[in-house]
Amino acid sequence: TMEPSMRGTGKMLWLAAGLVAALVWPGVAVAASTITGTVTFDGKVPGLKPLAMDAEPVCHKMHSGKPVPNEMLVLGSGNTMGNIMVWVSKGLPAGKTYPAPKTPVVLDQKGCQYLPHVMGIMVGQPYRILNSDGILHNVHTLPKVNPAFNKGMPATLKEATTVFSKPEEVFHIKCDVHPWMSAYIAVFTHPFFSVTSTDGKFTISGLDPGTYEITAWHEKLGTQTASVTVGATDTKTQNFKFTVAAK
């Protein structure tokens, strides 16, 4: 009679063999591919004025009176670019749906700035807006597809929540109280998007085999697209480079 431990080992081996077969068997598509890359800025870096918070002494004091760097162009070592939204714009399997996470995307009003500056969210995913500053703020979205959201947030209102019901490419969020406060958000029906940090890196994973159009967006330098083909369990690299157009 086979010992219990041997029977258990045998079952594990069968399960492992079945998994391997599922991964490599011809005709079986597995959503396990990744597209990654780095976004850089090419050319002379323009001089941008710091955010002008002098008109609001409370905000100015939050930064110890020091200049606050302009968020329009955020660069890291080697001119890698932060705040670049990268997403799959074409090529996803027709008819396939992706459930929205229950975990909210969070926008905070801190130091009289919107944090983060650029973000993505899925249709139906909670959008949680915080007021960590404890002063009067305002969140005014400027979409073209979704209903606009214009919410005053006095010092006593620490949190508000909303959702977006339709997909929409990147649109602007402004504060009517503090004109330098600015953020951008895009709404997707899928989870295949990423926003770069100052290292310029993005990763989009969990893709089915196929050919995809990848779009990279910057708030002033526009968009770039690239076509990337991935097979099962591939990792492909697609870099982007932005520059200021010659006048």
Short mmCIF file of C-alpha atoms in Angstrom, two decimals:
data_model
loop_
_atom_site.label_atom_id
_atom_site.label_comp_id
_atom_site.label_asym_id
_atom_site.label_seq_id
_atom_site.Cartn_x
_atom_site.Cartn_y
_atom_site.Cartn_z
CA THR A 1 0.00 0.00 0.00
CA MET A 2 1.29 3.48 -0.88
CA GLU A 3 2.21 5.49 2.19
CA PRO A 4 0.22 8.72 2.81
CA SER A 5 3.28 10.91 2.27
CA MET A 6 3.98 9.26 -1.07
CA ARG A 7 0.35 9.67 -2.16
CA GLY A 8 0.56 13.38 -1.26
CA THR A 9 3.78 13.76 -3.21
CA GLY A 10 2.21 12.01 -6.18
CA LYS A 11 -0.77 14.40 -6.17
CA MET A 12 1.57 17.41 -6.02
CA LEU A 13 3.55 16.09 -8.98
CA TRP A 14 0.36 15.60 -11.00
CA LEU A 15 -0.77 19.14 -10.14
CA ALA A 16 2.63 20.54 -11.12
CA ALA A 17 2.58 18.61 -14.37
CA GLY A 18 -0.92 19.91 -15.12
CA LEU A 19 0.18 23.49 -14.49
CA VAL A 20 3.17 23.15 -16.79
CA ALA A 21 0.95 21.64 -19.47
CA ALA A 22 -1.48 24.54 -19.18
CA LEU A 23 1.38 27.00 -19.58
CA VAL A 24 3.00 25.42 -22.62
CA TRP A 25 0.23 23.45 -24.36
CA PRO A 26 -0.32 24.85 -27.86
CA GLY A 27 -3.44 26.94 -28.22
CA VAL A 28 -3.79 27.76 -24.53
CA ALA A 29 -3.43 31.52 -23.95
CA VAL A 30 -2.23 32.60 -20.53
CA ALA A 31 -2.53 36.21 -19.32
CA ALA A 32 1.00 36.33 -17.95
CA SER A 33 2.91 38.70 -20.21
CA THR A 34 4.50 42.01 -19.26
CA ILE A 35 5.47 45.22 -21.03
CA THR A 36 7.96 47.39 -19.21
CA GLY A 37 10.07 50.40 -20.07
CA THR A 38 11.58 53.74 -19.13
CA VAL A 39 10.49 57.24 -20.15
CA THR A 40 13.16 59.91 -20.60
CA PHE A 41 13.37 63.55 -21.58
CA ASP A 42 15.65 64.46 -24.48
CA GLY A 43 17.11 67.89 -25.07
CA LYS A 44 17.61 71.06 -23.08
CA VAL A 45 15.56 71.09 -19.90
CA PRO A 46 13.36 74.21 -19.82
CA GLY A 47 13.51 76.45 -16.77
CA LEU A 48 10.16 76.33 -15.02
CA LYS A 49 9.04 78.78 -12.37
CA PRO A 50 8.31 77.30 -8.91
CA LEU A 51 4.69 77.06 -7.81
CA ALA A 52 3.61 80.53 -6.66
CA MET A 53 2.17 80.00 -3.19
CA ASP A 54 3.05 83.44 -1.82
CA ALA A 55 -0.55 84.61 -2.10
CA GLU A 56 -1.58 82.07 0.54
CA PRO A 57 0.63 82.49 3.63
CA VAL A 58 -0.63 79.25 5.20
CA CYS A 59 0.45 77.26 2.15
CA HIS A 60 3.74 79.13 1.91
CA LYS A 61 4.47 78.30 5.55
CA MET A 62 3.80 74.57 4.97
CA HIS A 63 6.94 74.51 2.83
CA SER A 64 8.98 76.62 5.28
CA GLY A 65 8.88 79.50 2.83
CA LYS A 66 11.01 77.57 0.31
CA PRO A 67 10.20 77.45 -3.42
CA VAL A 68 8.05 74.47 -4.42
CA PRO A 69 9.23 72.81 -7.67
CA ASN A 70 6.92 73.01 -10.65
CA GLU A 71 5.09 69.70 -11.19
CA MET A 72 4.83 70.13 -14.95
CA LEU A 73 8.21 68.50 -15.62
CA VAL A 74 9.57 66.15 -12.96
CA LEU A 75 12.93 64.60 -13.81
CA GLY A 76 15.18 62.05 -12.14
CA SER A 77 18.76 61.00 -12.71
CA GLY A 78 19.57 60.83 -16.42
CA ASN A 79 16.48 62.93 -17.22
CA THR A 80 14.06 60.09 -16.52
CA MET A 81 10.51 61.44 -16.38
CA GLY A 82 7.97 61.19 -13.59
CA ASN A 83 4.21 61.72 -13.92
CA ILE A 84 3.93 59.95 -17.27
CA MET A 85 0.72 57.97 -17.72
CA VAL A 86 1.29 54.79 -19.78
CA TRP A 87 -1.56 52.50 -20.78
CA VAL A 88 -2.77 49.87 -23.24
CA SER A 89 -4.87 51.85 -25.71
CA LYS A 90 -5.66 49.08 -28.25
CA GLY A 91 -5.44 45.32 -28.59
CA LEU A 92 -7.12 43.91 -25.50
CA PRO A 93 -9.20 40.75 -26.13
CA ALA A 94 -12.69 41.63 -27.36
CA GLY A 95 -15.39 40.93 -24.83
CA LYS A 96 -13.06 40.32 -21.91
CA THR A 97 -13.97 42.26 -18.78
CA TYR A 98 -11.94 43.19 -15.72
CA PRO A 99 -13.52 43.77 -12.30
CA ALA A 100 -12.80 47.10 -10.64
CA PRO A 101 -10.79 46.90 -7.39
CA LYS A 102 -12.64 47.70 -4.19
CA THR A 103 -9.51 49.42 -2.87
CA PRO A 104 -9.85 53.16 -3.54
CA VAL A 105 -7.50 55.38 -5.48
CA VAL A 106 -6.57 58.20 -3.11
CA LEU A 107 -6.05 61.88 -3.93
CA ASP A 108 -4.71 63.90 -1.01
CA GLN A 109 -4.60 67.67 -0.59
CA LYS A 110 -1.38 68.10 1.32
CA GLY A 111 0.99 71.04 1.42
CA CYS A 112 -1.49 72.84 -0.84
CA GLN A 113 -0.77 70.35 -3.61
CA TYR A 114 -2.70 67.44 -5.06
CA LEU A 115 -0.87 64.19 -4.35
CA PRO A 116 -0.33 62.30 -6.57
CA HIS A 117 -0.14 64.65 -9.52
CA VAL A 118 -1.11 61.99 -12.09
CA MET A 119 -3.20 58.88 -11.43
CA GLY A 120 -5.29 56.20 -13.12
CA ILE A 121 -8.47 54.57 -11.89
CA MET A 122 -10.93 51.97 -13.16
CA VAL A 123 -14.61 52.56 -13.91
CA GLY A 124 -16.54 51.98 -10.69
CA GLN A 125 -13.46 52.00 -8.45
CA PRO A 126 -13.83 54.25 -5.39
CA TYR A 127 -12.06 57.62 -5.63
CA ARG A 128 -11.21 58.80 -2.13
CA ILE A 129 -10.33 62.48 -1.71
CA LEU A 130 -8.58 63.60 1.47
CA ASN A 131 -7.97 67.04 2.93
CA SER A 132 -4.89 66.54 5.10
CA ASP A 133 -4.14 70.27 5.19
CA GLY A 134 -7.14 71.16 7.32
CA ILE A 135 -7.80 74.36 5.34
CA LEU A 136 -10.34 75.27 2.67
CA HIS A 137 -9.71 73.39 -0.58
CA ASN A 138 -11.77 72.58 -3.64
CA VAL A 139 -11.67 69.62 -6.03
CA HIS A 140 -12.99 70.52 -9.46
CA THR A 141 -12.76 67.81 -12.14
CA LEU A 142 -12.95 68.84 -15.81
CA PRO A 143 -13.97 65.69 -17.71
CA LYS A 144 -15.61 65.63 -21.14
CA VAL A 145 -17.36 62.26 -20.75
CA ASN A 146 -18.04 61.76 -17.04
CA PRO A 147 -20.12 64.19 -14.98
CA ALA A 148 -18.00 66.95 -13.46
CA PHE A 149 -17.29 66.85 -9.72
CA ASN A 150 -16.93 70.21 -7.97
CA LYS A 151 -16.57 69.78 -4.22
CA GLY A 152 -15.64 72.43 -1.71
CA MET A 153 -13.72 70.94 1.19
CA PRO A 154 -13.53 73.25 4.21
CA ALA A 155 -11.19 72.54 7.11
CA THR A 156 -13.85 70.43 8.82
CA LEU A 157 -14.35 68.12 5.81
CA LYS A 158 -11.50 65.63 5.84
CA GLU A 159 -12.75 63.15 3.25
CA ALA A 160 -15.06 62.74 0.25
CA THR A 161 -15.65 59.80 -2.08
CA THR A 162 -16.92 59.51 -5.64
CA VAL A 163 -16.71 57.13 -8.63
CA PHE A 164 -16.41 57.55 -12.38
CA SER A 165 -18.95 55.58 -14.41
CA LYS A 166 -17.42 55.83 -17.89
CA PRO A 167 -13.94 55.33 -19.36
CA GLU A 168 -12.18 58.56 -20.26
CA GLU A 169 -8.70 59.59 -21.31
CA VAL A 170 -6.68 61.90 -19.09
CA PHE A 171 -8.48 64.99 -17.84
CA HIS A 172 -7.61 67.87 -15.53
CA ILE A 173 -8.43 68.47 -11.87
CA LYS A 174 -8.08 71.98 -10.47
CA CYS A 175 -8.63 73.85 -7.23
CA ASP A 176 -10.72 77.01 -7.51
CA VAL A 177 -9.26 78.30 -4.24
CA HIS A 178 -5.55 77.77 -5.02
CA PRO A 179 -4.94 78.15 -8.79
CA TRP A 180 -1.54 76.42 -8.73
CA MET A 181 -3.06 73.16 -7.50
CA SER A 182 -3.32 70.78 -10.45
CA ALA A 183 -3.71 67.05 -11.02
CA TYR A 184 -4.69 64.67 -13.82
CA ILE A 185 -6.63 61.42 -13.88
CA ALA A 186 -7.64 58.84 -16.51
CA VAL A 187 -10.48 56.32 -16.19
CA PHE A 188 -10.09 52.83 -17.63
CA THR A 189 -12.16 49.68 -18.11
CA HIS A 190 -9.05 47.58 -17.51
CA PRO A 191 -6.07 47.51 -15.11
CA PHE A 192 -3.35 47.84 -17.75
CA PHE A 193 -1.97 51.28 -16.92
CA SER A 194 0.94 52.69 -14.95
CA VAL A 195 2.25 56.09 -13.84
CA THR A 196 6.00 56.66 -13.72
CA SER A 197 7.91 57.89 -10.69
CA THR A 198 11.04 59.99 -11.11
CA ASP A 199 12.96 56.87 -12.20
CA GLY A 200 10.82 56.93 -15.36
CA LYS A 201 9.94 53.23 -15.12
CA PHE A 202 6.58 51.63 -15.88
CA THR A 203 5.35 48.05 -15.81
CA ILE A 204 2.12 46.67 -17.27
CA SER A 205 1.63 43.00 -16.45
CA GLY A 206 -0.99 40.25 -16.71
CA LEU A 207 -1.48 40.65 -20.47
CA ASP A 208 -2.80 37.98 -22.82
CA PRO A 209 -0.61 37.11 -25.82
CA GLY A 210 -1.21 39.60 -28.61
CA THR A 211 -0.23 42.87 -30.25
CA TYR A 212 -0.95 46.00 -28.26
CA GLU A 213 -0.85 49.73 -28.80
CA ILE A 214 0.83 51.39 -25.82
CA THR A 215 0.28 55.10 -25.22
CA ALA A 216 2.47 57.37 -23.09
CA TRP A 217 1.05 60.76 -22.04
CA HIS A 218 2.58 63.95 -20.63
CA GLU A 219 0.49 66.95 -19.62
CA LYS A 220 2.30 69.40 -21.93
CA LEU A 221 4.30 67.24 -24.36
CA GLY A 222 1.34 65.23 -25.58
CA THR A 223 1.19 61.52 -26.36
CA GLN A 224 3.33 58.90 -28.02
CA THR A 225 2.28 55.43 -29.13
CA ALA A 226 4.11 52.20 -29.84
CA SER A 227 3.10 48.73 -31.01
CA VAL A 228 4.29 45.83 -28.88
CA THR A 229 3.69 42.12 -29.50
CA VAL A 230 3.92 39.66 -26.62
CA GLY A 231 3.63 35.89 -26.54
CA ALA A 232 2.71 33.76 -23.56
CA THR A 233 4.78 34.71 -20.47
CA ASP A 234 6.86 37.25 -22.44
CA THR A 235 8.45 40.36 -20.99
CA LYS A 236 9.01 43.02 -23.63
CA THR A 237 10.68 46.41 -23.23
CA GLN A 238 9.28 49.55 -24.82
CA ASN A 239 10.94 52.85 -23.96
CA PHE A 240 9.61 56.33 -24.71
CA LYS A 241 11.45 59.62 -25.19
CA PHE A 242 9.84 63.06 -25.00
CA THR A 243 11.29 66.35 -26.13
CA VAL A 244 10.18 69.96 -26.51
CA ALA A 245 9.22 70.61 -30.12
CA ALA A 246 11.47 73.08 -31.92
CA LYS A 247 9.83 76.46 -32.53
#
